[in-house]
Short mmCIF file of C-alpha atoms in Angstrom, two decimals:
data_model
loop_
_atom_site.label_atom_id
_atom_site.label_comp_id
_atom_site.label_asym_id
_atom_site.label_seq_id
_atom_site.Cartn_x
_atom_site.Cartn_y
_atom_site.Cartn_z
CA MET A 21 0.10 0.10 0.23
CA VAL A 22 1.28 3.21 -0.95
CA PRO A 23 1.13 5.70 2.14
CA ILE A 24 -0.92 8.94 1.61
CA GLY A 25 0.66 12.39 2.81
CA ARG A 26 -1.41 15.05 4.27
CA VAL A 27 -4.45 16.29 2.26
CA GLY A 28 -4.27 13.04 0.32
CA THR A 29 -0.93 13.90 -1.14
CA LEU A 30 1.09 11.00 -2.11
CA VAL A 31 4.84 10.87 -0.70
CA SER A 32 7.51 8.72 -2.02
CA VAL A 33 8.92 5.75 -0.27
CA SER A 34 12.22 3.89 -0.21
CA ARG A 35 12.80 0.50 1.90
CA ASP A 36 16.22 -1.01 2.23
CA GLY A 37 15.78 -4.65 1.18
CA LYS A 38 18.07 -5.86 3.52
CA THR A 39 17.19 -3.88 6.81
CA GLY A 40 13.57 -3.30 5.83
CA GLN A 41 14.33 0.53 6.94
CA THR A 42 11.29 2.88 5.74
CA ILE A 43 12.19 6.42 4.61
CA LEU A 44 9.36 8.82 3.61
CA ASP A 45 9.95 12.13 2.06
CA PRO A 46 7.75 14.44 4.20
CA MET A 47 5.91 17.61 3.01
CA ILE A 48 6.26 20.65 5.17
CA LYS A 49 4.32 20.41 8.12
CA PRO A 50 1.38 22.50 7.91
CA ALA A 51 -0.32 24.55 10.93
CA THR A 52 -2.47 21.45 11.74
CA GLY A 53 -2.16 17.82 10.67
CA PRO A 54 -0.74 14.65 11.91
CA VAL A 55 1.64 14.20 14.36
CA ARG A 56 4.94 12.95 12.48
CA VAL A 57 6.52 10.14 13.87
CA ALA A 58 10.21 8.90 13.37
CA LEU A 59 11.37 5.49 14.50
CA VAL A 60 14.88 4.29 15.78
CA GLU A 61 14.91 0.86 16.41
CA ASP A 62 17.57 -1.76 15.81
CA GLN A 63 15.64 -4.80 16.39
CA PRO A 64 13.80 -5.21 12.60
CA LEU A 65 10.66 -7.21 13.81
CA PHE A 66 10.17 -4.92 16.86
CA ARG A 67 10.59 -1.91 14.65
CA THR A 68 7.95 -3.00 11.84
CA MET A 69 5.84 -3.67 14.90
CA LEU A 70 6.10 -0.35 16.18
CA GLU A 71 5.56 1.35 12.63
CA ARG A 72 2.50 -0.74 11.89
CA THR A 73 0.81 0.31 15.31
CA LEU A 74 1.59 3.74 15.08
CA ALA A 75 1.08 4.22 11.30
CA GLY A 76 -2.41 2.95 12.14
CA ALA A 77 -3.21 5.17 14.80
CA THR A 78 -5.38 8.18 14.34
CA GLY A 79 -3.54 11.44 13.79
CA LEU A 80 0.16 10.04 13.78
CA HIS A 81 2.05 9.83 10.50
CA VAL A 82 5.32 7.92 10.34
CA VAL A 83 7.81 9.26 8.35
CA ALA A 84 11.13 7.12 8.89
CA ALA A 85 11.93 3.82 10.75
CA VAL A 86 15.42 3.26 10.85
CA GLY A 87 17.95 0.98 13.10
CA THR A 88 21.12 3.07 13.66
CA THR A 89 22.38 6.29 14.85
CA THR A 90 24.01 7.10 11.53
CA GLU A 91 20.70 6.62 9.60
CA ALA A 92 19.11 8.85 12.30
CA MET A 93 21.66 11.73 12.07
CA ARG A 94 21.17 11.76 8.31
CA LEU A 95 17.35 11.73 8.23
CA LEU A 96 16.15 13.66 11.05
CA ARG A 97 17.44 17.09 10.20
CA PRO A 98 15.19 19.80 12.09
CA GLY A 99 11.66 19.93 11.16
CA PHE A 100 11.56 16.37 9.60
CA ALA A 101 9.41 14.80 12.37
CA ASP A 102 7.60 16.10 15.40
CA VAL A 103 8.37 12.93 17.67
CA VAL A 104 11.13 10.38 17.90
CA VAL A 105 10.94 7.14 19.26
CA LEU A 106 14.46 5.89 20.24
CA ASP A 107 15.72 2.60 21.50
CA ILE A 108 18.48 3.31 24.10
CA ASP A 109 20.46 0.26 22.90
CA LEU A 110 21.61 0.86 19.55
CA PRO A 111 24.52 -0.99 17.54
CA ASP A 112 26.36 2.17 16.51
CA GLY A 113 25.50 4.48 19.71
CA ASN A 114 23.54 5.54 22.56
CA GLY A 115 19.92 6.48 22.13
CA ILE A 116 19.78 8.95 25.05
CA ALA A 117 22.87 10.60 23.64
CA LEU A 118 21.36 10.98 20.07
CA GLY A 119 18.33 12.48 21.71
CA VAL A 120 20.26 15.10 23.41
CA THR A 121 21.59 16.11 20.05
CA LEU A 122 18.69 15.74 18.22
CA ARG A 123 16.64 17.87 20.68
CA ARG A 124 19.55 20.61 20.96
CA ARG A 125 18.90 20.67 16.98
CA GLN A 126 15.26 21.07 17.27
CA PRO A 127 14.23 22.10 20.73
CA ASN A 128 10.46 21.31 20.26
CA LEU A 129 11.25 17.79 19.23
CA GLY A 130 9.21 15.36 21.44
CA ILE A 131 11.51 12.58 22.45
CA LEU A 132 10.00 8.85 23.70
CA LEU A 133 12.82 6.15 25.11
CA LEU A 134 12.18 2.83 24.80
CA SER A 135 14.41 0.10 26.66
CA ALA A 136 14.31 -3.85 27.34
CA HIS A 137 15.61 -2.52 30.80
CA ASP A 138 14.32 -0.67 33.47
CA ALA A 139 15.96 2.29 33.31
CA MET A 140 14.00 5.28 33.84
CA ASP A 141 16.02 6.85 36.38
CA LEU A 142 18.62 8.02 33.30
CA LEU A 143 16.06 10.72 32.66
CA LEU A 144 17.19 12.19 35.75
CA ASP A 145 20.74 12.84 34.54
CA LEU A 146 19.75 14.65 31.33
CA PRO A 147 21.63 17.79 30.71
CA GLN A 148 19.37 20.76 32.28
CA ASP A 149 19.01 22.38 28.53
CA VAL A 150 17.17 19.53 27.18
CA ALA A 151 15.87 17.75 30.30
CA SER A 152 11.88 18.38 29.80
CA GLY A 153 9.40 16.65 27.69
CA TRP A 154 11.21 13.01 27.70
CA GLY A 155 8.88 9.81 27.85
CA TYR A 156 10.00 6.44 28.94
CA LEU A 157 8.76 3.00 28.19
CA SER A 158 9.73 -0.53 28.75
CA LYS A 159 9.67 -2.94 26.19
CA THR A 160 9.18 -5.58 28.40
CA SER A 161 6.38 -4.26 30.25
CA THR A 162 4.50 -2.15 28.02
CA THR A 163 2.15 -4.22 25.81
CA SER A 164 -0.68 -1.92 25.29
CA GLU A 165 -0.91 0.06 21.93
CA GLU A 166 -3.14 2.33 23.81
CA VAL A 167 -0.13 3.48 26.26
CA LEU A 168 2.57 3.45 23.26
CA ILE A 169 0.11 5.71 21.20
CA GLY A 170 -0.73 8.10 24.16
CA ALA A 171 2.88 8.15 25.09
CA VAL A 172 3.69 9.24 21.28
CA GLN A 173 1.03 11.95 21.54
CA ALA A 174 1.90 13.23 24.84
CA ALA A 175 5.69 13.51 23.46
CA ALA A 176 4.26 16.09 20.87
CA VAL A 177 3.07 18.39 23.04
CA GLY A 178 6.21 18.25 25.26
CA GLU A 179 4.87 16.02 28.29
CA THR A 180 6.71 13.19 30.29
CA VAL A 181 4.97 10.07 30.10
CA LEU A 182 6.76 7.35 32.38
CA ASP A 183 5.81 3.39 31.85
CA PRO A 184 2.57 2.67 33.86
CA ALA A 185 3.79 -0.71 34.63
CA LEU A 186 7.08 0.38 36.11
CA LEU A 187 5.85 2.81 38.39
CA ALA A 188 3.38 0.34 39.95
CA LYS A 189 6.33 -1.21 41.21
CA VAL A 190 7.96 1.71 42.95
CA LYS A 191 6.91 3.81 46.40
CA PRO A 192 8.02 6.84 47.76
CA ARG A 193 11.42 7.13 49.70
CA ALA A 194 11.12 7.81 53.28
CA GLY A 195 11.38 11.70 54.36
CA SER A 196 10.95 12.77 50.56
CA ASP A 197 8.07 15.38 49.63
CA VAL A 198 6.12 12.67 47.66
CA ALA A 199 6.35 10.51 50.74
CA ARG A 200 4.19 13.22 52.26
CA LEU A 201 1.67 13.01 49.99
CA THR A 202 -1.84 11.27 50.88
CA ASP A 203 -2.56 8.00 49.27
CA ARG A 204 -5.12 9.56 46.85
CA GLN A 205 -2.64 12.38 45.89
CA TYR A 206 -0.07 9.82 45.55
CA GLU A 207 -2.34 7.51 43.33
CA VAL A 208 -3.40 10.69 41.29
CA LEU A 209 0.51 11.82 40.74
CA ARG A 210 1.36 8.06 39.43
CA LEU A 211 -1.81 8.22 37.08
CA LEU A 212 -0.58 11.94 35.98
CA ALA A 213 2.98 10.61 35.24
CA SER A 214 1.61 7.67 33.28
CA GLY A 215 0.25 10.21 30.78
CA LEU A 216 -3.47 10.27 31.87
CA SER A 217 -5.39 13.60 31.57
CA ASN A 218 -7.38 14.91 34.58
CA ALA A 219 -10.42 13.35 32.93
CA GLY A 220 -8.82 9.98 32.41
CA ILE A 221 -7.53 10.30 35.94
CA GLY A 222 -11.08 10.67 37.19
CA GLU A 223 -12.27 7.83 35.19
CA LYS A 224 -10.05 5.53 36.31
CA LEU A 225 -10.31 6.56 39.81
CA GLY A 226 -14.33 6.76 39.58
CA ILE A 227 -14.18 10.64 40.91
CA THR A 228 -14.90 14.17 39.10
CA GLU A 229 -12.50 16.09 37.03
CA LYS A 230 -12.86 18.89 39.63
CA SER A 231 -11.78 16.61 42.44
CA VAL A 232 -8.78 15.22 40.34
CA GLN A 233 -7.63 18.76 39.77
CA ASN A 234 -7.96 19.82 43.56
CA HIS A 235 -5.68 16.87 44.19
CA VAL A 236 -3.16 18.21 41.43
CA ASN A 237 -3.43 21.33 43.15
CA ALA A 238 -2.59 19.90 46.51
CA THR A 239 0.17 17.91 44.88
CA TYR A 240 1.98 20.54 43.66
CA ALA A 241 1.74 22.57 46.66
CA THR A 242 3.27 19.88 48.74
CA LEU A 243 6.23 19.08 45.86
CA GLY A 244 6.69 22.86 45.79
CA ILE A 245 6.03 23.04 41.89
CA ASP A 246 4.46 26.50 40.93
CA ALA A 247 2.52 27.79 37.87
CA ASP A 248 5.78 28.88 36.03
CA PRO A 249 4.75 29.17 32.52
CA GLN A 250 8.30 28.53 31.42
CA ARG A 251 7.89 24.98 32.87
CA ASN A 252 5.18 22.16 32.49
CA PRO A 253 4.08 21.42 36.04
CA ARG A 254 2.94 18.05 35.01
CA VAL A 255 6.42 17.38 33.68
CA SER A 256 7.97 18.70 36.80
CA ALA A 257 5.73 16.51 38.99
CA ALA A 258 6.39 13.23 36.87
CA LEU A 259 10.04 13.62 37.42
CA ARG A 260 9.94 14.58 41.06
CA LEU A 261 7.89 11.34 41.41
CA LEU A 262 10.76 9.59 39.50
CA GLU A 263 13.38 11.39 41.77
CA GLU A 264 11.82 10.65 45.09
CA SER A 265 10.84 6.86 44.59
CA GLY A 266 12.46 3.56 44.76
CA PRO A 267 11.84 0.07 44.24
CA ALA A 268 8.95 -1.23 46.22
CA HIS A 269 10.31 -4.46 48.09
#
């Protein structure tokens, strides 16, 4: 099937017969339109699965699917994609280092990391100039297409989404600000960090959206997160949860 570009325009496709890498020639992004997604994943089968899942999602358009940092650096020029999904472990480099380089070249680029290991703490070591708006999903725990698609959509608007299955395995560290939250506030924070909207959190917990917002505001107050327009408070809250939590034994 030949992919169709925005507003029905055909786009050119090339596929490397040896690696199965897909490269689309994207149109200049209009003010509105599908989120353009690039995949950097070295395992051909997993890359194909990701490509098919995201290409079939409403509002997403896969513009490239490659397997190395070399190919990614060559293709992902500024403006080529809105979100890049990166495997952390690549055969010719490190996915996190690649993400830092790409983000510095395109500051509004959304980044979603994938890993076969529980390595969410790596987000805490990112350089400050590119630290916000990275997502993380585990290949081994994330089996839901809904979670993957939601994480890509969140990355497109600069939000941080952490793997919900991994978050379910952590607890607040004693003496931390996160440990001062009520059970309900902590539950709301964990769902917020998993990428759910206030409406989604309310549906999950069986409470009103207004109640969710009240819990969110109380959580921000306890964590000392202000409404600085230069920083997304949901991103700051997700990173604080990551920083002040540890494995539940």
